Amino acid sequence: MNILVTGGAGFIGSHLVRLLVNKYPAYQIVTFDALTYAGNLANLKDVMAAENHHFVKGDITSEQEVKAAFENYQITDVIHLAAESHVDRSIEGPMEFVHTNVVGTVNLMNQARAYWKSGEGHVFYHVSTDEVFGSLGSEGFFTEVTPYDPRSPYSASKAASDHFVSAYYHTYGFPVKRSNCSNNYGSNHHPEKLIPLMINNILNKKPLPVYGEGINVRDWLWVEDHARAIDLIFHKGAIGCNYNIGGWNEWRNIDLVHELCKIMDEELGRKEGESAKLITCVKDRAGHDLRYAIDATKLFDELGWKPDITFEEGLRSTVKWYLENQDWVKEVTSGAYQEYYNNMYNQR
Ligand code: NAD
Ligand code: DAU
């Protein structure tokens, strides 16, 4: 197989590329990534030189660049992760999300259809999010048949791309698979997102900006467990399938931030309770979804997947990774990120 992994230099993509490169030496893995602010070749440094790994700097919205990648590497399969991924940025500027997430996905499928001629023997795997299902109250779970109800420009763009993927399956018999996953955490997670942002601010004794009262709930999954699930569905799922992926691991934001403060106090040798003094409730996110929770029973029953790592282990290991990789943090938080951070947080 010659697999094109779009967004392979991003957070989840880089963990997936590492898994595929190491587990399948007979496959050629082609990372296709535009290296936006969110993409970073340092995320792939241990596999960049592997014989079965290739990197292409390219934009999924470009017909020529995607076509050339299919031809140059005789691509047999696609795992599509490239996207604009941050909800707060989508609220500030929705158009880029429409362009990358919707137009980019349709362009990729068009190029794949043209190159593959028939769908026979190929897979186009679309990596999506649980945010397409909207917001839960205090009870219930998202399942594979929960109706779509996206509420942020980000989730609307992901829902639109999911609908196009499904439409290509029904209309053209295009060989798709799809999964919708809950919040990931782990190493190489961009510090615009909750967990790494809080770790960074705790370390630097900066205020910890909790939106609203911190009562919103997210269902956290270790990123390598997500990568394992994608590998499994890619190989074992039926064409046309969709699976929800989640860790049965719900946390209110405020409780999670307290937990991070506790771990950081221990790791940094600070007095218990010292970091929690930095917690600051700030203006809420517009249209902030209250709760996400995934029911991953179908994936467990049909393909035998379950998370490997407990949240306790995963969170501690994540904190340690950030403390030991301050060069990476400094690189991704320098330059334009400072301006983003000031605009985003000074106005709250
Ligand atoms: P990320 O922002 O860390 O990485 C996105 C990657 O896509 C970056 O490397 C970026 O350079 C690349 N990219 C962006 N625009 C591109 C373009 N036009 N052409 C080529 N490459 C481009 O995102 P992530 O958190 O790793 O998420 C990956 C995918 O998984 C996304 O589709 C996202 O919607 C989905 N997802 C994320 C989560 C999560 O918790 N992070 C959960 C469920 C689903
Ligand atoms: O559910 C899957 C989704 O999870 C993915 O599709 C998205 O790509 C990914 O970014 C993530 O979206 P969230 O909006 O849930 O993640 P984020 O880390 O931005 O925020 C998590 C929660 O923390 C959310 O309720 C908002 C809150 N928050 C976030 C930030 C950045 C804060 O309270 N303060 C902050 O500074």
PDB file of C-alpha atoms in Angstrom, residues 72-304:
ATOM      1  CA  ASN A  72       4.436  10.592  -7.985  1.00  0.00           C
ATOM      2  CA  TYR A  73       3.768   8.099  -5.196  1.00  0.00           C
ATOM      3  CA  GLN A  74       1.141   5.905  -6.914  1.00  0.00           C
ATOM      4  CA  ILE A  75      -1.189   6.415  -4.000  1.00  0.00           C
ATOM      5  CA  THR A  76      -3.471   3.467  -3.272  1.00  0.00           C
ATOM      6  CA  ASP A  77      -5.202   4.775  -0.123  1.00  0.00           C
ATOM      7  CA  VAL A  78      -5.831   8.023   1.741  1.00  0.00           C
ATOM      8  CA  ILE A  79      -6.183   8.751   5.442  1.00  0.00           C
ATOM      9  CA  HIS A  80      -7.410  12.336   5.585  1.00  0.00           C
ATOM     10  CA  LEU A  81      -6.705  14.407   8.693  1.00  0.00           C
ATOM     11  CA  ALA A  82      -5.670  17.795   7.272  1.00  0.00           C
ATOM     12  CA  ALA A  83      -7.987  20.471   8.599  1.00  0.00           C
ATOM     13  CA  GLU A  84      -8.271  23.739  10.411  1.00  0.00           C
ATOM     14  CA  SER A  85      -8.950  22.278  13.850  1.00  0.00           C
ATOM     15  CA  HIS A  86      -9.384  25.014  16.465  1.00  0.00           C
ATOM     16  CA  VAL A  87     -12.915  26.091  17.436  1.00  0.00           C
ATOM     17  CA  ASP A  88     -11.859  29.530  18.748  1.00  0.00           C
ATOM     18  CA  ARG A  89     -10.103  30.366  15.479  1.00  0.00           C
ATOM     19  CA  SER A  90     -13.214  29.291  13.540  1.00  0.00           C
ATOM     20  CA  ILE A  91     -15.286  31.782  15.511  1.00  0.00           C
ATOM     21  CA  GLU A  92     -12.879  34.577  14.543  1.00  0.00           C
ATOM     22  CA  GLY A  93     -12.587  33.542  10.867  1.00  0.00           C
ATOM     23  CA  PRO A  94     -14.936  30.877   9.477  1.00  0.00           C
ATOM     24  CA  MET A  95     -13.982  31.169   5.786  1.00  0.00           C
ATOM     25  CA  GLU A  96     -10.609  29.457   6.123  1.00  0.00           C
ATOM     26  CA  PHE A  97     -12.439  26.524   7.733  1.00  0.00           C
ATOM     27  CA  VAL A  98     -14.853  26.268   4.805  1.00  0.00           C
ATOM     28  CA  HIS A  99     -11.965  26.443   2.358  1.00  0.00           C
ATOM     29  CA  THR A 100      -9.681  23.862   3.976  1.00  0.00           C
ATOM     30  CA  ASN A 101     -12.164  21.494   5.589  1.00  0.00           C
ATOM     31  CA  VAL A 102     -14.907  21.457   2.953  1.00  0.00           C
ATOM     32  CA  VAL A 103     -13.287  22.468  -0.355  1.00  0.00           C
ATOM     33  CA  GLY A 104     -10.066  20.636   0.555  1.00  0.00           C
ATOM     34  CA  THR A 105     -11.912  17.385   1.324  1.00  0.00           C
ATOM     35  CA  VAL A 106     -13.942  17.520  -1.891  1.00  0.00           C
ATOM     36  CA  ASN A 107     -10.811  18.296  -3.933  1.00  0.00           C
ATOM     37  CA  LEU A 108      -8.995  15.326  -2.387  1.00  0.00           C
ATOM     38  CA  MET A 109     -11.879  12.986  -3.212  1.00  0.00           C
ATOM     39  CA  ASN A 110     -12.058  14.323  -6.777  1.00  0.00           C
ATOM     40  CA  GLN A 111      -8.342  13.722  -7.310  1.00  0.00           C
ATOM     41  CA  ALA A 112      -8.600  10.235  -5.775  1.00  0.00           C
ATOM     42  CA  ARG A 113     -11.551   9.346  -8.012  1.00  0.00           C
ATOM     43  CA  ALA A 114      -9.721  10.577 -11.102  1.00  0.00           C
ATOM     44  CA  TYR A 115      -6.514   8.689 -10.247  1.00  0.00           C
ATOM     45  CA  TRP A 116      -8.094   5.464  -9.035  1.00  0.00           C
ATOM     46  CA  LYS A 117     -10.549   5.259 -11.966  1.00  0.00           C
ATOM     47  CA  SER A 118     -12.640   2.668 -10.087  1.00  0.00           C
ATOM     48  CA  GLY A 119     -12.816   2.534  -6.280  1.00  0.00           C
ATOM     49  CA  GLU A 120     -11.943  -1.160  -6.321  1.00  0.00           C
ATOM     50  CA  GLY A 121      -9.259  -2.079  -3.755  1.00  0.00           C
ATOM     51  CA  HIS A 122      -8.805   1.458  -2.402  1.00  0.00           C
ATOM     52  CA  VAL A 123      -9.808   3.242   0.815  1.00  0.00           C
ATOM     53  CA  PHE A 124     -10.460   6.922   1.485  1.00  0.00           C
ATOM     54  CA  TYR A 125     -10.588   7.259   5.277  1.00  0.00           C
ATOM     55  CA  HIS A 126     -12.008  10.520   6.621  1.00  0.00           C
ATOM     56  CA  VAL A 127     -11.043  11.481  10.174  1.00  0.00           C
ATOM     57  CA  SER A 128     -13.822  13.494  11.784  1.00  0.00           C
ATOM     58  CA  THR A 129     -14.968  14.767  15.128  1.00  0.00           C
ATOM     59  CA  ASP A 130     -17.741  14.226  17.683  1.00  0.00           C
ATOM     60  CA  GLU A 131     -18.478  17.974  17.516  1.00  0.00           C
ATOM     61  CA  VAL A 132     -20.668  17.362  14.447  1.00  0.00           C
ATOM     62  CA  PHE A 133     -23.306  15.915  16.812  1.00  0.00           C
ATOM     63  CA  GLY A 134     -23.740  19.198  18.698  1.00  0.00           C
ATOM     64  CA  SER A 135     -24.082  19.485  22.445  1.00  0.00           C
ATOM     65  CA  LEU A 136     -25.394  17.012  25.038  1.00  0.00           C
ATOM     66  CA  GLY A 137     -27.236  17.836  28.252  1.00  0.00           C
ATOM     67  CA  SER A 138     -26.120  16.209  31.474  1.00  0.00           C
ATOM     68  CA  GLU A 139     -27.091  12.724  30.261  1.00  0.00           C
ATOM     69  CA  GLY A 140     -26.762  10.522  27.172  1.00  0.00           C
ATOM     70  CA  PHE A 141     -24.042   9.761  24.646  1.00  0.00           C
ATOM     71  CA  PHE A 142     -23.318  10.343  20.971  1.00  0.00           C
ATOM     72  CA  THR A 143     -23.700   7.155  18.936  1.00  0.00           C
ATOM     73  CA  GLU A 144     -23.149   6.513  15.221  1.00  0.00           C
ATOM     74  CA  VAL A 145     -26.826   7.307  14.547  1.00  0.00           C
ATOM     75  CA  THR A 146     -27.063  10.555  16.529  1.00  0.00           C
ATOM     76  CA  PRO A 147     -28.351  13.250  14.126  1.00  0.00           C
ATOM     77  CA  TYR A 148     -25.880  15.943  13.109  1.00  0.00           C
ATOM     78  CA  ASP A 149     -26.339  19.299  14.855  1.00  0.00           C
ATOM     79  CA  PRO A 150     -23.087  21.283  14.502  1.00  0.00           C
ATOM     80  CA  ARG A 151     -22.973  24.588  16.368  1.00  0.00           C
ATOM     81  CA  SER A 152     -19.590  26.190  15.741  1.00  0.00           C
ATOM     82  CA  PRO A 153     -18.156  27.206  12.362  1.00  0.00           C
ATOM     83  CA  TYR A 154     -15.497  24.503  12.901  1.00  0.00           C
ATOM     84  CA  SER A 155     -18.016  21.733  13.549  1.00  0.00           C
ATOM     85  CA  ALA A 156     -20.258  22.967  10.707  1.00  0.00           C
ATOM     86  CA  SER A 157     -17.294  22.686   8.327  1.00  0.00           C
ATOM     87  CA  LYS A 158     -16.461  19.173   9.579  1.00  0.00           C
ATOM     88  CA  ALA A 159     -20.143  18.158   9.295  1.00  0.00           C
ATOM     89  CA  ALA A 160     -20.242  19.494   5.728  1.00  0.00           C
ATOM     90  CA  SER A 161     -17.122  17.489   4.847  1.00  0.00           C
ATOM     91  CA  ASP A 162     -18.665  14.356   6.432  1.00  0.00           C
ATOM     92  CA  HIS A 163     -21.783  14.862   4.320  1.00  0.00           C
ATOM     93  CA  PHE A 164     -19.692  15.177   1.155  1.00  0.00           C
ATOM     94  CA  VAL A 165     -17.808  11.983   2.033  1.00  0.00           C
ATOM     95  CA  SER A 166     -21.086  10.158   2.550  1.00  0.00           C
ATOM     96  CA  ALA A 167     -22.533  11.660  -0.656  1.00  0.00           C
ATOM     97  CA  TYR A 168     -19.531  10.420  -2.677  1.00  0.00           C
ATOM     98  CA  TYR A 169     -20.059   6.920  -1.258  1.00  0.00           C
ATOM     99  CA  HIS A 170     -23.751   6.854  -2.162  1.00  0.00           C
ATOM    100  CA  THR A 171     -23.498   8.697  -5.481  1.00  0.00           C
ATOM    101  CA  TYR A 172     -20.287   7.320  -6.963  1.00  0.00           C
ATOM    102  CA  GLY A 173     -19.642   4.179  -4.919  1.00  0.00           C
ATOM    103  CA  PHE A 174     -16.467   5.948  -3.693  1.00  0.00           C
ATOM    104  CA  PRO A 175     -14.747   3.673  -1.111  1.00  0.00           C
ATOM    105  CA  VAL A 176     -15.005   5.684   2.107  1.00  0.00           C
ATOM    106  CA  LYS A 177     -14.606   4.933   5.798  1.00  0.00           C
ATOM    107  CA  ARG A 178     -15.154   7.513   8.557  1.00  0.00           C
ATOM    108  CA  SER A 179     -14.679   7.906  12.274  1.00  0.00           C
ATOM    109  CA  ASN A 180     -15.811  10.635  14.682  1.00  0.00           C
ATOM    110  CA  CYS A 181     -13.584  11.007  17.714  1.00  0.00           C
ATOM    111  CA  SER A 182     -13.731  12.881  21.001  1.00  0.00           C
ATOM    112  CA  ASN A 183     -11.051  15.252  22.398  1.00  0.00           C
ATOM    113  CA  ASN A 184      -7.503  13.924  22.043  1.00  0.00           C
ATOM    114  CA  TYR A 185      -4.592  14.733  24.319  1.00  0.00           C
ATOM    115  CA  GLY A 186      -0.905  13.800  24.431  1.00  0.00           C
ATOM    116  CA  SER A 187       2.452  15.003  23.119  1.00  0.00           C
ATOM    117  CA  ASN A 188       2.800  17.494  20.231  1.00  0.00           C
ATOM    118  CA  HIS A 189      -0.634  18.995  20.938  1.00  0.00           C
ATOM    119  CA  HIS A 190      -0.604  22.653  19.914  1.00  0.00           C
ATOM    120  CA  PRO A 191      -0.652  25.013  22.938  1.00  0.00           C
ATOM    121  CA  GLU A 192      -3.708  26.849  21.590  1.00  0.00           C
ATOM    122  CA  LYS A 193      -5.740  23.879  22.953  1.00  0.00           C
ATOM    123  CA  LEU A 194      -6.868  23.507  26.577  1.00  0.00           C
ATOM    124  CA  ILE A 195      -4.449  20.946  28.079  1.00  0.00           C
ATOM    125  CA  PRO A 196      -1.138  22.184  26.614  1.00  0.00           C
ATOM    126  CA  LEU A 197      -2.190  25.820  27.072  1.00  0.00           C
ATOM    127  CA  MET A 198      -2.808  25.223  30.772  1.00  0.00           C
ATOM    128  CA  ILE A 199       0.464  23.275  31.213  1.00  0.00           C
ATOM    129  CA  ASN A 200       2.375  26.115  29.571  1.00  0.00           C
ATOM    130  CA  ASN A 201       0.682  28.817  31.633  1.00  0.00           C
ATOM    131  CA  ILE A 202       1.105  26.906  34.899  1.00  0.00           C
ATOM    132  CA  LEU A 203       4.818  26.514  34.160  1.00  0.00           C
ATOM    133  CA  ASN A 204       5.164  30.230  33.417  1.00  0.00           C
ATOM    134  CA  LYS A 205       2.906  31.281  36.321  1.00  0.00           C
ATOM    135  CA  LYS A 206       0.471  32.988  33.937  1.00  0.00           C
ATOM    136  CA  PRO A 207      -3.328  33.177  34.527  1.00  0.00           C
ATOM    137  CA  LEU A 208      -5.200  29.966  33.603  1.00  0.00           C
ATOM    138  CA  PRO A 209      -8.129  31.173  31.449  1.00  0.00           C
ATOM    139  CA  VAL A 210     -11.115  28.898  32.130  1.00  0.00           C
ATOM    140  CA  TYR A 211     -14.043  29.807  29.858  1.00  0.00           C
ATOM    141  CA  GLY A 212     -17.284  30.630  31.699  1.00  0.00           C
ATOM    142  CA  GLU A 213     -17.534  28.688  34.923  1.00  0.00           C
ATOM    143  CA  GLY A 214     -15.587  25.700  33.625  1.00  0.00           C
ATOM    144  CA  ILE A 215     -18.642  23.425  33.769  1.00  0.00           C
ATOM    145  CA  ASN A 216     -18.374  22.274  30.136  1.00  0.00           C
ATOM    146  CA  VAL A 217     -17.554  18.599  29.789  1.00  0.00           C
ATOM    147  CA  ARG A 218     -15.162  16.969  27.311  1.00  0.00           C
ATOM    148  CA  ASP A 219     -14.434  13.244  26.820  1.00  0.00           C
ATOM    149  CA  TRP A 220     -10.626  12.868  26.654  1.00  0.00           C
ATOM    150  CA  LEU A 221      -8.756  10.201  24.715  1.00  0.00           C
ATOM    151  CA  TRP A 222      -5.007   9.464  24.581  1.00  0.00           C
ATOM    152  CA  VAL A 223      -3.910  10.375  21.048  1.00  0.00           C
ATOM    153  CA  GLU A 224      -2.097   7.053  20.511  1.00  0.00           C
ATOM    154  CA  ASP A 225      -5.329   5.198  21.343  1.00  0.00           C
ATOM    155  CA  HIS A 226      -7.000   7.239  18.595  1.00  0.00           C
ATOM    156  CA  ALA A 227      -4.203   6.355  16.153  1.00  0.00           C
ATOM    157  CA  ARG A 228      -4.650   2.644  17.000  1.00  0.00           C
ATOM    158  CA  ALA A 229      -8.379   2.931  16.362  1.00  0.00           C
ATOM    159  CA  ILE A 230      -7.793   4.544  12.957  1.00  0.00           C
ATOM    160  CA  ASP A 231      -5.325   1.776  12.048  1.00  0.00           C
ATOM    161  CA  LEU A 232      -7.895  -0.848  13.031  1.00  0.00           C
ATOM    162  CA  ILE A 233     -10.822   0.723  11.186  1.00  0.00           C
ATOM    163  CA  PHE A 234      -8.667   1.434   8.118  1.00  0.00           C
ATOM    164  CA  HIS A 235      -7.709  -2.255   7.893  1.00  0.00           C
ATOM    165  CA  LYS A 236     -10.783  -4.034   9.284  1.00  0.00           C
ATOM    166  CA  GLY A 237     -13.780  -1.715   8.842  1.00  0.00           C
ATOM    167  CA  ALA A 238     -16.146  -2.340   5.930  1.00  0.00           C
ATOM    168  CA  ILE A 239     -16.336   0.150   3.063  1.00  0.00           C
ATOM    169  CA  GLY A 240     -19.012   2.732   3.948  1.00  0.00           C
ATOM    170  CA  CYS A 241     -18.557   2.201   7.696  1.00  0.00           C
ATOM    171  CA  ASN A 242     -18.512   4.863  10.377  1.00  0.00           C
ATOM    172  CA  TYR A 243     -17.395   4.467  13.984  1.00  0.00           C
ATOM    173  CA  ASN A 244     -17.412   6.726  17.034  1.00  0.00           C
ATOM    174  CA  ILE A 245     -14.157   6.749  19.010  1.00  0.00           C
ATOM    175  CA  GLY A 246     -13.980   7.890  22.635  1.00  0.00           C
ATOM    176  CA  GLY A 247     -12.373   7.049  25.925  1.00  0.00           C
ATOM    177  CA  TRP A 248     -15.373   6.897  28.317  1.00  0.00           C
ATOM    178  CA  ASN A 249     -13.476   9.621  30.142  1.00  0.00           C
ATOM    179  CA  GLU A 250     -15.582  12.714  30.835  1.00  0.00           C
ATOM    180  CA  TRP A 251     -14.142  15.686  32.694  1.00  0.00           C
ATOM    181  CA  ARG A 252     -15.526  19.121  33.538  1.00  0.00           C
ATOM    182  CA  ASN A 253     -12.946  21.674  32.369  1.00  0.00           C
ATOM    183  CA  ILE A 254     -12.552  23.160  35.833  1.00  0.00           C
ATOM    184  CA  ASP A 255     -11.851  19.740  37.391  1.00  0.00           C
ATOM    185  CA  LEU A 256      -9.342  18.917  34.662  1.00  0.00           C
ATOM    186  CA  VAL A 257      -7.501  22.206  35.189  1.00  0.00           C
ATOM    187  CA  HIS A 258      -7.344  21.506  38.956  1.00  0.00           C
ATOM    188  CA  GLU A 259      -5.940  18.043  38.189  1.00  0.00           C
ATOM    189  CA  LEU A 260      -3.277  19.556  35.935  1.00  0.00           C
ATOM    190  CA  CYS A 261      -2.385  22.077  38.670  1.00  0.00           C
ATOM    191  CA  LYS A 262      -1.980  19.209  41.128  1.00  0.00           C
ATOM    192  CA  ILE A 263       0.287  17.183  38.814  1.00  0.00           C
ATOM    193  CA  MET A 264       2.330  20.272  37.914  1.00  0.00           C
ATOM    194  CA  ASP A 265       2.799  21.221  41.597  1.00  0.00           C
ATOM    195  CA  GLU A 266       4.176  17.716  42.191  1.00  0.00           C
ATOM    196  CA  GLU A 267       6.395  17.690  39.097  1.00  0.00           C
ATOM    197  CA  LEU A 268       7.762  21.202  39.726  1.00  0.00           C
ATOM    198  CA  GLY A 269       8.154  20.756  43.470  1.00  0.00           C
ATOM    199  CA  ARG A 270       5.720  23.592  44.182  1.00  0.00           C
ATOM    200  CA  LYS A 271       3.596  23.800  47.323  1.00  0.00           C
ATOM    201  CA  GLU A 272       0.264  21.944  46.993  1.00  0.00           C
ATOM    202  CA  GLY A 273      -2.397  24.384  45.798  1.00  0.00           C
ATOM    203  CA  GLU A 274       0.072  26.967  44.498  1.00  0.00           C
ATOM    204  CA  SER A 275      -0.709  26.606  40.776  1.00  0.00           C
ATOM    205  CA  ALA A 276      -4.492  26.472  41.316  1.00  0.00           C
ATOM    206  CA  LYS A 277      -4.302  30.088  42.524  1.00  0.00           C
ATOM    207  CA  LEU A 278      -3.668  31.020  38.863  1.00  0.00           C
ATOM    208  CA  ILE A 279      -7.128  29.800  37.758  1.00  0.00           C
ATOM    209  CA  THR A 280      -9.105  32.718  36.296  1.00  0.00           C
ATOM    210  CA  CYS A 281     -12.643  32.411  34.945  1.00  0.00           C
ATOM    211  CA  VAL A 282     -12.906  34.476  31.742  1.00  0.00           C
ATOM    212  CA  LYS A 283     -15.596  35.365  29.199  1.00  0.00           C
ATOM    213  CA  ASP A 284     -17.163  32.209  27.780  1.00  0.00           C
ATOM    214  CA  ARG A 285     -16.626  30.895  24.244  1.00  0.00           C
ATOM    215  CA  ALA A 286     -19.507  31.986  21.947  1.00  0.00           C
ATOM    216  CA  GLY A 287     -21.962  29.094  21.447  1.00  0.00           C
ATOM    217  CA  HIS A 288     -19.894  26.938  23.815  1.00  0.00           C
ATOM    218  CA  ASP A 289     -21.112  23.310  23.574  1.00  0.00           C
ATOM    219  CA  LEU A 290     -21.928  22.082  27.074  1.00  0.00           C
ATOM    220  CA  ARG A 291     -20.997  18.425  26.923  1.00  0.00           C
ATOM    221  CA  TYR A 292     -19.548  15.821  24.576  1.00  0.00           C
ATOM    222  CA  ALA A 293     -19.576  12.107  25.426  1.00  0.00           C
ATOM    223  CA  ILE A 294     -18.965   9.244  23.044  1.00  0.00           C
ATOM    224  CA  ASP A 295     -20.461   5.784  23.157  1.00  0.00           C
ATOM    225  CA  ALA A 296     -17.734   3.692  21.481  1.00  0.00           C
ATOM    226  CA  THR A 297     -19.576   0.382  21.959  1.00  0.00           C
ATOM    227  CA  LYS A 298     -19.825  -0.335  18.224  1.00  0.00           C
ATOM    228  CA  LEU A 299     -16.045  -0.109  17.804  1.00  0.00           C
ATOM    229  CA  PHE A 300     -15.511  -2.286  20.878  1.00  0.00           C
ATOM    230  CA  ASP A 301     -18.096  -4.909  19.844  1.00  0.00           C
ATOM    231  CA  GLU A 302     -17.239  -5.124  16.142  1.00  0.00           C
ATOM    232  CA  LEU A 303     -13.476  -4.560  16.083  1.00  0.00           C
ATOM    233  CA  GLY A 304     -12.429  -5.160  19.692  1.00  0.00           C
TER     234      GLY A 304
END
